[in-house]
Short mmCIF file of C-alpha atoms (C1' of nucleotides) in Angstrom, two decimals:
data_model
loop_
_atom_site.label_atom_id
_atom_site.label_comp_id
_atom_site.label_asym_id
_atom_site.label_seq_id
_atom_site.Cartn_x
_atom_site.Cartn_y
_atom_site.Cartn_z
CA MET A 62 -7.95 34.50 1.44
CA THR A 63 -5.20 31.97 0.95
CA SER A 64 -4.54 31.53 -2.73
CA THR A 65 -1.65 29.14 -2.24
CA THR A 66 -2.13 25.55 -1.27
CA ARG A 67 -1.27 24.86 2.33
CA VAL A 68 -1.85 21.41 3.77
CA ARG A 69 -0.76 19.81 6.99
CA PHE A 70 -0.16 16.48 8.63
CA ALA A 71 -0.96 16.58 12.33
CA PRO A 72 0.10 13.42 14.14
CA SER A 73 -0.19 12.99 17.84
CA PRO A 74 3.06 11.66 19.29
CA THR A 75 1.52 8.74 21.12
CA GLY A 76 3.10 5.97 19.06
CA ALA A 77 5.27 5.23 16.04
CA LEU A 78 4.34 6.42 12.55
CA HIS A 79 1.66 3.99 11.53
CA ILE A 80 0.51 2.96 8.09
CA GLY A 81 -2.68 4.99 8.30
CA GLY A 82 -0.79 8.11 9.34
CA ALA A 83 1.87 7.62 6.71
CA HIS A 84 -0.83 7.23 4.08
CA THR A 85 -2.49 10.48 5.14
CA ALA A 86 0.83 12.31 5.29
CA LEU A 87 1.68 11.04 1.83
CA PHE A 88 -1.52 12.34 0.25
CA ASN A 89 -1.03 15.73 1.90
CA TRP A 90 2.55 15.86 0.68
CA LEU A 91 1.49 14.88 -2.83
CA TRP A 92 -1.12 17.63 -2.92
CA ALA A 93 1.27 20.25 -1.63
CA ARG A 94 4.00 19.31 -4.11
CA ARG A 95 1.55 18.99 -6.97
CA ASN A 96 0.41 22.56 -6.41
CA GLY A 97 3.73 24.04 -5.45
CA GLY A 98 2.27 24.72 -2.02
CA SER A 99 3.43 24.12 1.53
CA PHE A 100 3.35 20.99 3.62
CA VAL A 101 3.10 21.82 7.29
CA LEU A 102 3.88 19.40 10.10
CA ARG A 103 2.04 20.04 13.35
CA ILE A 104 2.38 18.02 16.51
CA GLU A 105 -0.89 17.47 18.34
CA ASP A 106 0.46 16.79 21.79
CA THR A 107 -2.40 17.98 23.94
CA ASP A 108 -2.79 14.56 25.48
CA LEU A 109 -0.31 15.05 28.31
CA VAL A 110 -0.47 11.46 29.43
CA ARG A 111 0.26 9.68 26.18
CA SER A 112 2.46 12.11 24.26
CA THR A 113 6.24 11.78 24.41
CA ALA A 114 9.20 13.51 22.80
CA GLU A 115 10.54 10.12 21.70
CA PHE A 116 7.45 9.32 19.70
CA GLU A 117 7.59 12.76 18.12
CA MET A 118 11.13 12.02 17.00
CA THR A 119 10.35 8.60 15.54
CA ILE A 120 7.42 10.05 13.63
CA LEU A 121 9.63 12.72 12.08
CA GLN A 122 12.25 10.13 11.20
CA GLY A 123 9.64 7.86 9.72
CA LEU A 124 8.37 10.65 7.49
CA ARG A 125 11.90 11.46 6.39
CA TRP A 126 12.60 7.82 5.61
CA LEU A 127 9.53 7.78 3.38
CA GLY A 128 10.86 10.86 1.64
CA LEU A 129 8.14 13.20 2.86
CA ASP A 130 9.78 16.53 3.62
CA TRP A 131 7.93 19.41 5.23
CA ASP A 132 8.23 23.15 4.78
CA GLU A 133 7.19 24.16 8.26
CA GLY A 134 7.22 22.16 11.44
CA PRO A 135 8.60 21.83 14.96
CA ASP A 136 12.15 21.69 13.58
CA VAL A 137 11.68 24.04 10.61
CA ASP A 138 10.91 27.68 11.25
CA GLY A 139 7.94 29.19 9.52
CA ASP A 140 5.64 32.17 9.86
CA HIS A 141 2.86 30.20 11.49
CA GLY A 142 4.49 28.64 14.54
CA PRO A 143 4.85 27.36 17.05
CA TYR A 144 4.09 23.95 15.58
CA ARG A 145 3.43 22.04 18.76
CA GLN A 146 -0.01 22.46 20.24
CA SER A 147 1.39 22.36 23.75
CA GLU A 148 3.19 25.62 22.90
CA ARG A 149 0.08 27.36 21.62
CA ARG A 150 -2.08 27.37 24.73
CA ASP A 151 -2.46 31.15 24.88
CA ILE A 152 -3.79 31.21 21.33
CA TYR A 153 -6.49 28.64 22.13
CA LEU A 154 -7.42 30.45 25.32
CA GLU A 155 -7.67 33.81 23.63
CA HIS A 156 -10.17 32.64 21.04
CA ALA A 157 -12.11 30.60 23.56
CA MET A 158 -12.57 33.67 25.71
CA LYS A 159 -13.91 35.55 22.70
CA LEU A 160 -16.58 32.90 22.37
CA VAL A 161 -17.39 33.15 26.07
CA SER A 162 -17.78 36.91 25.93
CA SER A 163 -19.97 36.70 22.84
CA GLY A 164 -22.14 34.20 24.66
CA GLN A 165 -21.39 31.31 22.29
CA ALA A 166 -19.47 29.38 24.91
CA TYR A 167 -19.74 28.96 28.63
CA ARG A 168 -17.57 27.91 31.52
CA GLU A 169 -18.18 24.82 33.58
CA GLY A 170 -15.68 24.01 36.24
CA GLU A 171 -12.29 25.00 34.78
CA ALA A 172 -13.43 24.01 31.28
CA VAL A 173 -14.78 26.11 28.42
CA ILE A 174 -17.65 24.60 26.49
CA PHE A 175 -19.20 25.68 23.21
CA SER A 176 -23.00 25.77 23.00
CA VAL A 177 -24.03 24.13 19.75
CA PRO A 178 -26.71 26.22 18.05
CA ARG A 179 -30.06 24.38 17.73
CA GLY A 180 -31.99 23.70 14.56
CA LYS A 181 -29.17 24.30 12.13
CA MET A 182 -28.19 22.22 9.12
CA VAL A 183 -24.44 22.06 8.75
CA ALA A 184 -23.22 21.23 5.26
CA PHE A 185 -19.97 21.03 3.38
CA ASP A 186 -18.70 19.77 0.06
CA ASP A 187 -15.97 17.24 0.51
CA VAL A 188 -13.55 16.98 -2.41
CA VAL A 189 -13.65 13.19 -2.15
CA TYR A 190 -17.02 12.35 -0.62
CA GLY A 191 -19.14 15.08 -2.10
CA HIS A 192 -21.95 16.93 -0.37
CA ILE A 193 -22.43 15.99 3.27
CA GLU A 194 -24.85 17.52 5.72
CA MET A 195 -25.77 16.97 9.33
CA ALA A 196 -28.34 18.50 11.66
CA SER A 197 -26.78 20.41 14.54
CA ASP A 198 -29.44 18.94 16.79
CA THR A 199 -27.68 15.59 16.68
CA LEU A 200 -24.62 17.20 18.27
CA LYS A 201 -23.86 17.72 21.92
CA ASP A 202 -22.11 20.82 23.25
CA ILE A 203 -18.41 20.78 22.49
CA VAL A 204 -15.68 21.04 25.09
CA LEU A 205 -13.11 23.60 23.90
CA ILE A 206 -10.71 23.85 26.79
CA LYS A 207 -10.28 20.95 29.20
CA SER A 208 -10.06 21.45 32.95
CA ASP A 209 -6.30 21.00 32.69
CA GLY A 210 -6.15 24.12 30.53
CA PHE A 211 -5.34 22.24 27.31
CA PRO A 212 -7.59 22.44 24.25
CA THR A 213 -9.52 19.48 22.91
CA TYR A 214 -8.79 18.05 19.49
CA ASN A 215 -11.88 19.41 17.72
CA TYR A 216 -11.20 22.91 18.95
CA ALA A 217 -7.42 23.05 18.58
CA VAL A 218 -7.61 21.72 15.05
CA VAL A 219 -9.88 24.60 14.05
CA VAL A 220 -7.77 27.29 15.66
CA ASP A 221 -4.59 25.83 14.21
CA ASP A 222 -5.85 25.21 10.71
CA HIS A 223 -7.15 28.78 10.59
CA THR A 224 -4.15 30.52 12.08
CA MET A 225 -1.79 28.39 10.01
CA GLU A 226 -3.81 29.34 6.93
CA ILE A 227 -4.43 25.76 5.88
CA SER A 228 -6.29 25.71 2.57
CA HIS A 229 -7.08 22.00 2.34
CA VAL A 230 -7.74 19.75 5.28
CA VAL A 231 -6.78 16.30 4.02
CA ARG A 232 -7.28 13.57 6.62
CA GLY A 233 -8.76 10.14 7.29
CA GLU A 234 -12.40 9.37 6.68
CA ASP A 235 -12.85 8.73 10.38
CA HIS A 236 -12.94 12.52 10.74
CA ILE A 237 -15.99 13.09 8.58
CA SER A 238 -18.24 12.97 11.63
CA ASN A 239 -16.09 15.57 13.36
CA THR A 240 -16.23 17.98 10.49
CA PRO A 241 -19.67 19.51 11.17
CA LYS A 242 -18.60 20.32 14.73
CA GLN A 243 -15.52 22.03 13.44
CA ILE A 244 -17.51 23.97 10.86
CA LEU A 245 -19.78 25.25 13.62
CA LEU A 246 -16.67 26.48 15.40
CA TYR A 247 -15.31 28.19 12.29
CA GLU A 248 -18.63 29.97 11.89
CA ALA A 249 -18.83 31.03 15.52
CA LEU A 250 -15.32 32.44 15.27
CA GLY A 251 -16.19 34.20 12.03
CA TRP A 252 -13.53 32.35 10.08
CA GLU A 253 -13.48 31.09 6.54
CA VAL A 254 -13.98 27.33 6.32
CA PRO A 255 -11.17 25.45 4.54
CA THR A 256 -11.72 22.85 1.84
CA PHE A 257 -12.08 19.32 3.20
CA ALA A 258 -10.87 16.16 1.51
CA HIS A 259 -11.32 12.94 3.44
CA LEU A 260 -9.34 9.84 2.60
CA PRO A 261 -10.53 6.23 2.67
CA MET A 262 -9.34 4.13 5.60
CA ILE A 263 -6.82 1.34 5.30
CA LEU A 264 -7.97 -2.00 6.66
CA GLY A 265 -6.35 -5.32 7.47
CA LYS A 266 -6.83 -8.54 5.52
CA ASP A 267 -9.98 -9.27 7.55
CA LYS A 268 -11.38 -5.86 6.60
CA LYS A 269 -11.07 -4.68 10.17
CA LYS A 270 -9.23 -1.55 11.18
CA LEU A 271 -5.49 -2.15 10.96
CA SER A 272 -3.99 -3.15 14.30
CA LYS A 273 -1.08 -5.06 15.75
CA ARG A 274 -2.96 -8.26 15.07
CA HIS A 275 -2.37 -7.71 11.37
CA GLY A 276 1.38 -7.83 11.75
CA ALA A 277 3.57 -4.87 10.93
CA THR A 278 1.81 -1.54 11.34
CA SER A 279 4.66 0.94 11.75
CA VAL A 280 6.68 2.09 8.75
CA TYR A 281 9.90 1.17 10.54
CA GLU A 282 8.87 -2.45 10.54
CA TYR A 283 8.69 -2.31 6.77
CA ARG A 284 12.13 -0.77 6.56
CA ASP A 285 13.45 -3.55 8.76
CA MET A 286 11.78 -6.20 6.64
CA GLY A 287 13.68 -4.94 3.62
CA TYR A 288 11.29 -2.68 1.77
CA HIS A 289 12.54 0.27 -0.23
CA PRO A 290 11.00 3.59 0.85
CA ASP A 291 10.11 4.39 -2.75
CA ALA A 292 8.20 1.13 -3.01
CA LEU A 293 6.24 1.76 0.16
CA PHE A 294 5.56 5.26 -1.12
CA ASN A 295 4.38 3.85 -4.45
CA TYR A 296 2.17 1.26 -2.79
CA PHE A 297 0.60 3.74 -0.36
CA ALA A 298 -0.18 6.08 -3.25
CA LEU A 299 -2.07 3.25 -4.94
CA LEU A 300 -4.29 2.77 -1.89
CA GLY A 301 -7.28 4.99 -2.59
CA TRP A 302 -5.92 6.62 -5.70
CA ASN A 303 -4.78 5.80 -9.22
CA PRO A 304 -3.36 7.93 -12.02
CA GLY A 305 -6.24 7.30 -14.40
CA ASP A 306 -4.14 5.31 -16.82
CA GLU A 307 -2.81 1.85 -16.15
CA ARG A 308 0.52 2.77 -14.64
CA GLU A 309 1.14 1.23 -11.26
CA ILE A 310 4.87 1.46 -10.79
CA PHE A 311 6.12 5.01 -10.58
CA THR A 312 8.56 7.29 -8.85
CA ARG A 313 7.83 9.99 -6.32
CA GLU A 314 8.23 12.66 -9.00
CA GLU A 315 5.90 10.91 -11.40
CA ALA A 316 3.30 10.58 -8.65
CA VAL A 317 3.51 14.29 -7.92
CA GLU A 318 2.90 15.04 -11.57
CA MET A 319 -0.12 12.78 -11.84
CA PHE A 320 -1.73 13.28 -8.44
CA ASP A 321 -5.18 14.76 -8.03
CA LEU A 322 -7.37 14.77 -4.95
CA ALA A 323 -10.40 14.56 -7.24
CA ARG A 324 -9.33 11.03 -8.22
CA VAL A 325 -9.24 9.70 -4.68
CA THR A 326 -11.61 6.78 -4.16
CA ARG A 327 -14.16 6.42 -1.37
CA LYS A 328 -14.02 2.79 -0.41
CA ALA A 329 -11.81 1.64 2.43
CA ALA A 330 -8.83 -0.30 1.08
CA VAL A 331 -7.31 -3.53 2.34
CA PHE A 332 -3.56 -3.51 2.87
CA ASP A 333 -2.24 -6.34 0.70
CA MET A 334 1.27 -7.63 1.36
CA ASP A 335 1.36 -9.58 -1.91
CA LYS A 336 0.92 -6.43 -3.93
CA LEU A 337 3.42 -4.56 -1.77
CA ASN A 338 5.94 -7.32 -2.41
CA PHE A 339 5.37 -7.05 -6.13
CA VAL A 340 5.79 -3.26 -6.07
CA ASN A 341 8.94 -3.63 -3.97
CA GLN A 342 10.39 -6.15 -6.37
CA ALA A 343 9.71 -3.77 -9.24
CA HIS A 344 11.51 -0.94 -7.46
CA ILE A 345 14.46 -3.14 -6.57
CA ALA A 346 14.73 -3.96 -10.26
CA ARG A 347 14.71 -0.28 -11.19
CA ILE A 348 17.31 1.14 -8.86
CA SER A 349 20.99 1.09 -9.66
CA PRO A 350 23.09 -1.96 -8.70
CA LEU A 351 25.07 0.19 -6.30
CA GLU A 352 21.98 1.47 -4.50
CA ARG A 353 20.70 -2.08 -4.35
CA ALA A 354 23.92 -3.11 -2.67
CA ARG A 355 23.80 -0.28 -0.14
CA HIS A 356 20.29 -1.26 0.88
CA THR A 357 21.24 -4.91 1.24
CA VAL A 358 24.34 -4.40 3.39
CA PRO A 359 22.46 -4.21 6.72
CA PHE A 360 20.72 -7.50 6.00
CA TRP A 361 23.94 -9.30 5.16
CA LYS A 362 25.34 -8.07 8.44
CA GLU A 363 22.25 -9.19 10.25
CA THR A 364 22.93 -12.78 9.18
CA GLY A 365 26.49 -12.58 10.42
CA LEU A 366 28.19 -11.97 7.09
CA ASP A 367 30.84 -9.35 6.46
CA PRO A 368 29.99 -7.25 3.40
CA ASP A 369 32.40 -4.53 4.52
CA SER A 370 35.32 -6.69 3.49
CA ARG A 371 34.14 -6.41 -0.14
CA THR A 372 33.87 -3.43 -2.44
CA GLU A 373 30.46 -1.99 -3.23
CA GLU A 374 31.02 -2.87 -6.87
CA TRP A 375 31.62 -6.49 -5.99
CA LEU A 376 28.48 -6.58 -3.86
CA ALA A 377 26.49 -4.95 -6.65
CA GLU A 378 27.72 -7.60 -9.08
CA VAL A 379 26.65 -10.38 -6.74
CA LEU A 380 23.15 -8.91 -6.54
CA ASP A 381 23.08 -8.53 -10.29
CA LEU A 382 23.47 -12.28 -10.64
CA LEU A 383 20.07 -12.66 -8.97
CA GLU A 384 18.34 -11.26 -12.06
CA GLY A 385 15.04 -10.36 -10.41
CA ARG A 386 15.02 -13.05 -7.75
CA GLY A 387 13.90 -11.79 -4.34
CA GLN A 388 11.22 -9.34 -3.33
CA THR A 389 12.88 -7.60 -0.39
CA PHE A 390 16.42 -6.59 0.49
CA ARG A 391 16.27 -9.18 3.22
CA GLU A 392 15.66 -11.87 0.59
CA LEU A 393 18.43 -10.47 -1.58
CA ALA A 394 20.85 -10.91 1.31
CA GLU A 395 19.55 -14.37 2.04
CA TYR A 396 19.78 -15.54 -1.58
CA THR A 397 23.40 -14.46 -1.92
CA ASP A 398 24.95 -15.49 1.38
CA TYR A 399 27.06 -18.22 -0.25
CA PHE A 400 28.91 -15.63 -2.34
CA LEU A 401 30.14 -13.90 0.80
CA SER A 402 31.10 -17.02 2.68
CA PHE A 403 31.25 -20.81 2.44
CA GLU A 404 30.16 -21.18 6.06
CA PRO A 405 26.38 -21.01 5.49
CA VAL A 406 26.76 -23.58 2.70
CA LYS A 407 28.44 -26.05 5.03
CA LYS A 408 25.66 -25.60 7.53
CA ARG A 409 23.00 -26.35 4.96
CA TYR A 410 24.57 -29.19 3.04
CA THR A 411 26.57 -32.29 3.99
CA ALA A 412 26.57 -34.29 0.75
CA ASP A 413 25.31 -37.39 2.51
CA ASP A 414 22.85 -37.88 -0.34
CA ILE A 415 25.64 -38.93 -2.69
CA ASP A 416 26.53 -42.62 -2.86
CA GLU A 417 29.87 -43.98 -4.07
CA GLU A 418 28.74 -44.77 -7.59
CA ARG A 419 27.38 -41.26 -8.02
CA ARG A 420 30.49 -39.74 -6.46
CA GLU A 421 32.75 -41.37 -9.07
CA ILE A 422 30.67 -40.00 -11.93
CA LEU A 423 30.67 -36.52 -10.42
CA LYS A 424 34.40 -36.58 -9.76
CA SER A 425 34.99 -37.39 -13.37
CA PHE A 426 32.77 -34.53 -14.49
CA PHE A 427 34.18 -31.97 -12.09
CA SER A 428 37.78 -32.73 -12.95
CA THR A 429 37.00 -32.22 -16.62
CA MET A 430 35.19 -29.01 -15.74
CA LEU A 431 37.99 -27.66 -13.56
CA SER A 432 40.59 -28.28 -16.22
CA LEU A 433 38.66 -26.36 -18.84
CA SER A 434 40.86 -23.82 -20.57
CA SER A 435 38.25 -21.05 -20.59
CA TRP A 436 36.33 -20.27 -17.40
CA LYS A 437 33.17 -18.66 -18.77
CA PRO A 438 29.50 -19.55 -18.13
CA GLU A 439 28.75 -20.34 -21.76
CA GLU A 440 31.84 -22.52 -22.11
CA LEU A 441 31.02 -24.39 -18.94
CA GLU A 442 27.53 -25.04 -20.16
CA VAL A 443 28.61 -26.23 -23.58
CA MET A 444 31.20 -28.49 -21.99
CA ALA A 445 28.66 -29.86 -19.50
CA LYS A 446 26.10 -30.62 -22.16
CA GLY A 447 28.65 -32.32 -24.34
CA TRP A 448 29.99 -34.38 -21.48
CA CYS A 449 26.47 -35.43 -20.43
CA ASP A 450 25.55 -36.43 -23.97
CA GLU A 451 28.60 -38.54 -24.25
CA LYS A 452 28.09 -40.27 -20.90
CA GLY A 453 24.33 -40.60 -21.25
CA VAL A 454 23.71 -38.53 -18.14
CA ARG A 455 21.09 -35.81 -17.73
CA LEU A 456 22.43 -32.29 -17.32
CA LYS A 457 20.49 -31.79 -14.11
CA ASP A 458 22.23 -34.80 -12.60
CA VAL A 459 25.49 -32.90 -12.58
CA ALA A 460 24.10 -29.35 -12.31
CA MET A 461 22.14 -30.02 -9.14
CA PRO A 462 25.02 -31.61 -7.19
CA LEU A 463 27.16 -28.67 -8.26
CA ARG A 464 24.46 -26.28 -7.07
CA TRP A 465 24.27 -28.01 -3.70
CA ALA A 466 28.02 -27.99 -3.23
CA LEU A 467 28.42 -24.36 -4.21
CA THR A 468 25.33 -22.78 -2.64
CA GLY A 469 23.91 -25.31 -0.21
CA ARG A 470 20.53 -24.73 -1.79
CA LYS A 471 18.28 -26.39 -4.31
CA VAL A 472 17.60 -23.08 -6.04
CA SER A 473 20.00 -20.43 -7.26
CA PRO A 474 20.82 -18.41 -10.33
CA GLY A 475 22.26 -20.34 -13.29
CA ILE A 476 24.83 -22.52 -11.57
CA PHE A 477 27.54 -22.02 -14.20
CA HIS A 478 27.28 -18.27 -13.68
CA VAL A 479 27.62 -18.85 -9.97
CA ALA A 480 30.65 -21.06 -10.52
CA VAL A 481 32.35 -18.54 -12.77
CA PHE A 482 31.74 -15.68 -10.38
CA LEU A 483 33.03 -17.69 -7.44
CA GLY A 484 36.16 -18.46 -9.41
CA ARG A 485 37.87 -21.72 -10.32
CA ASP A 486 39.88 -21.93 -7.10
CA GLU A 487 36.95 -21.37 -4.82
CA VAL A 488 34.85 -23.90 -6.76
CA ARG A 489 37.62 -26.48 -6.50
CA SER A 490 37.93 -25.80 -2.83
CA ARG A 491 34.20 -26.18 -2.16
CA LEU A 492 33.97 -29.35 -4.23
CA SER A 493 36.94 -30.81 -2.47
CA HIS A 494 35.34 -30.11 0.89
CA TYR A 495 32.60 -32.51 -0.18
CA GLY A 496 35.08 -35.00 -1.60
CA LEU A 497 33.90 -34.39 -5.13
CA VAL A 498 37.23 -33.62 -6.68
"C1'" G B 140 -29.26 3.14 19.96
"C1'" G B 141 -28.52 8.11 17.09
"C1'" U B 142 -25.90 10.45 13.04
"C1'" C B 143 -22.73 10.03 8.91
"C1'" C B 144 -19.99 7.28 5.15
"C1'" C B 145 -19.20 3.07 1.90
"C1'" A B 146 -20.72 -1.19 -1.56
"C1'" U B 147 -17.32 -3.71 -9.35
"C1'" C B 148 -13.10 -10.18 -9.68
"C1'" G B 149 -9.97 -13.14 -3.23
"C1'" U B 150 -7.17 -7.97 -3.07
"C1'" C B 151 -6.02 -2.81 -5.32
"C1'" U B 152 -8.82 -0.60 -9.01
"C1'" A B 153 -10.85 1.43 -14.40
"C1'" G B 154 -15.70 2.77 -15.31
"C1'" U B 155 -19.48 9.18 -14.16
"C1'" G B 156 -26.40 6.35 -19.25
"C1'" G B 157 -25.05 3.44 -24.85
"C1'" C B 158 -17.79 2.25 -26.66
"C1'" C B 159 -18.97 -2.96 -20.83
"C1'" C B 160 -22.52 -10.22 -21.77
"C1'" A B 161 -17.35 -4.94 -17.58
"C1'" G B 162 -10.79 -3.27 -18.69
"C1'" G B 163 -5.88 -3.42 -15.96
"C1'" A B 164 -2.69 -4.99 -11.81
"C1'" C B 165 -1.51 -8.44 -7.60
"C1'" A B 166 -2.49 -13.34 -6.16
"C1'" C B 167 -3.78 -18.21 -8.15
"C1'" A B 168 -3.64 -22.22 -12.26
"C1'" G B 169 -1.60 -23.91 -16.92
"C1'" C B 170 1.81 -23.47 -21.05
"C1'" C B 171 6.44 -21.58 -23.27
"C1'" C B 172 11.60 -20.77 -21.87
"C1'" U B 173 14.91 -23.96 -18.81
"C1'" U B 174 20.45 -27.17 -15.04
"C1'" U B 175 16.82 -25.38 -10.21
"C1'" C B 176 14.12 -21.10 -8.69
"C1'" A B 177 12.96 -16.52 -10.34
"C1'" A B 178 12.46 -12.97 -14.32
"C1'" G B 179 10.03 -12.63 -19.09
"C1'" G B 180 6.05 -14.11 -22.73
"C1'" C B 181 1.19 -16.37 -23.58
"C1'" U B 182 -3.47 -18.47 -21.81
"C1'" G B 183 -6.99 -19.31 -18.08
"C1'" C B 184 -9.95 -18.68 -13.44
"C1'" G B 185 -12.59 -14.62 -11.45
"C1'" A B 186 -16.89 -9.17 -9.91
"C1'" C B 187 -21.16 -4.84 -11.04
"C1'" A B 188 -24.44 -7.26 -2.86
"C1'" C B 189 -30.03 -7.79 -3.39
"C1'" G B 190 -34.98 -5.79 -4.72
"C1'" G B 191 -37.75 -2.07 -6.87
"C1'" G B 192 -38.05 2.09 -9.98
"C1'" U B 193 -36.50 6.25 -13.94
"C1'" U B 194 -35.03 5.56 -19.21
"C1'" C B 195 -35.43 3.39 -25.86
"C1'" G B 196 -31.06 1.87 -22.91
"C1'" A B 197 -28.06 1.42 -16.03
"C1'" A B 198 -22.24 -1.01 -13.12
"C1'" U B 199 -23.32 4.12 -13.87
"C1'" C B 200 -29.43 8.14 -11.70
"C1'" C B 201 -33.50 7.54 -7.56
"C1'" C B 202 -35.79 4.62 -3.44
"C1'" G B 203 -35.55 0.56 -0.23
"C1'" U B 204 -33.13 -3.93 1.88
"C1'" U B 205 -28.84 -6.29 3.42
"C1'" G B 206 -23.81 -6.05 4.65
"C1'" G B 207 -19.43 -3.28 6.24
"C1'" G B 208 -17.14 1.05 8.59
"C1'" A B 209 -16.70 5.71 11.36
"C1'" C B 210 -18.21 9.17 15.00
"C1'" C B 211 -21.29 10.12 19.20
"C1'" G B 212 -14.80 11.43 25.47
"C1'" C B 213 -12.61 17.38 29.48
"C1'" C B 214 -8.48 10.82 23.44
"C1'" A B 215 -6.65 12.47 18.97
#
RNA sequence: GGUCCCAUCGUCUAGUGGCCCAGGACACAGCCCUUUCAAGGCUGCGACACGGGUUCGAAUCCCGUUGGGACCGCCA
């Protein structure tokens, strides 16, 4: 019937967009884009008590942030709407009544219940898990319409996937056990059964289902921790799938090109922050300096700094000095605070580790340094090495005090690069604050 | 309890009977580089859950055991 690929992501708006949901949405999106098909977004809001419009909105925003765009959905017109289950009640009722009149379902109270046929073997071939079968005798009758007039999940999903002409049902492995029930419903309704592809679950470090106990579970938390959406996308794609070669860092477009449902793995995967950090660092290294700066701005602001008083080019240059240091935008902001202001340096460092004897040596070195004719990193380094040789001092004995005075930290990029970028006047001013010049 | 699914380094995985006394990546350790920390380069540590089969040959196929997980709601 449907020759084109149509997949869907069907979240229920009872919470933020969680990692598991984002992972499922991602694989659906990948499959749709890979095949030039459609990605449909459907809101499963039949749980009156827990569903809210706010959650629906955050889920949509979360998907957008991740770069997962949909072709049809509650906010995008299509030929298969409406896209909220709460707006499709007449459709569910209509088909349920057909089952009642054909004797395959019965009423009990206000509800409509499907009688599961006895002695049947229900089987399907899952793209990921292979052949699965289950005896219908192990199933209880299935509630179709609840007493409140709303459909149940297992019923609504069948009606929707059929009427929306979904070709591939791609969802979490926790739905494998529901699949035979749904197939029975497809058959009773006389509908063609779609192709199923179940995805492995994502677990926490302790191999238990991911929950709040494992820390951040909503995609927004990752955004706020300083992860790039492309990196999260890349990392999610690697959970339960791999391209077949040894590439691990790739763009959205590259993933679309390489993706194949047939290569999805079956084992539940543990969400590993260390690997995510590595992937994020790799993406930060790949994006342009300007984009890096734009992503870091909110984090500078968060620590009370004022990046708006600088040009984007200047900010990008600052970040460039980091040369790979930092795994998140939050760290990038942290590691460069001293470029934007001397205040954080003063808070971190007081110079009370320097005794008088040491201070005299340093003053001598810094005055030579500040009077250098050329203010370039290489020149500063050559001068410093020469000076140290002559005085019988180790380079680190002058480089570290300089680092402390300029950055307030024991680690930083090459300190002569920092000094040059800060400028001779600013360096003199910071050194003089500590009485070192 | 019933049904279903899963099982390769700590983690993500490659592997579909011989190319595997198992390859890559993260993490970890060491070395190189070096003014610190990163980055980068090199090296190392480290796994086929167990027991039976089938086969000339098994991580790969079959059976069982053990261990995980999911579902069994008028939740989704």
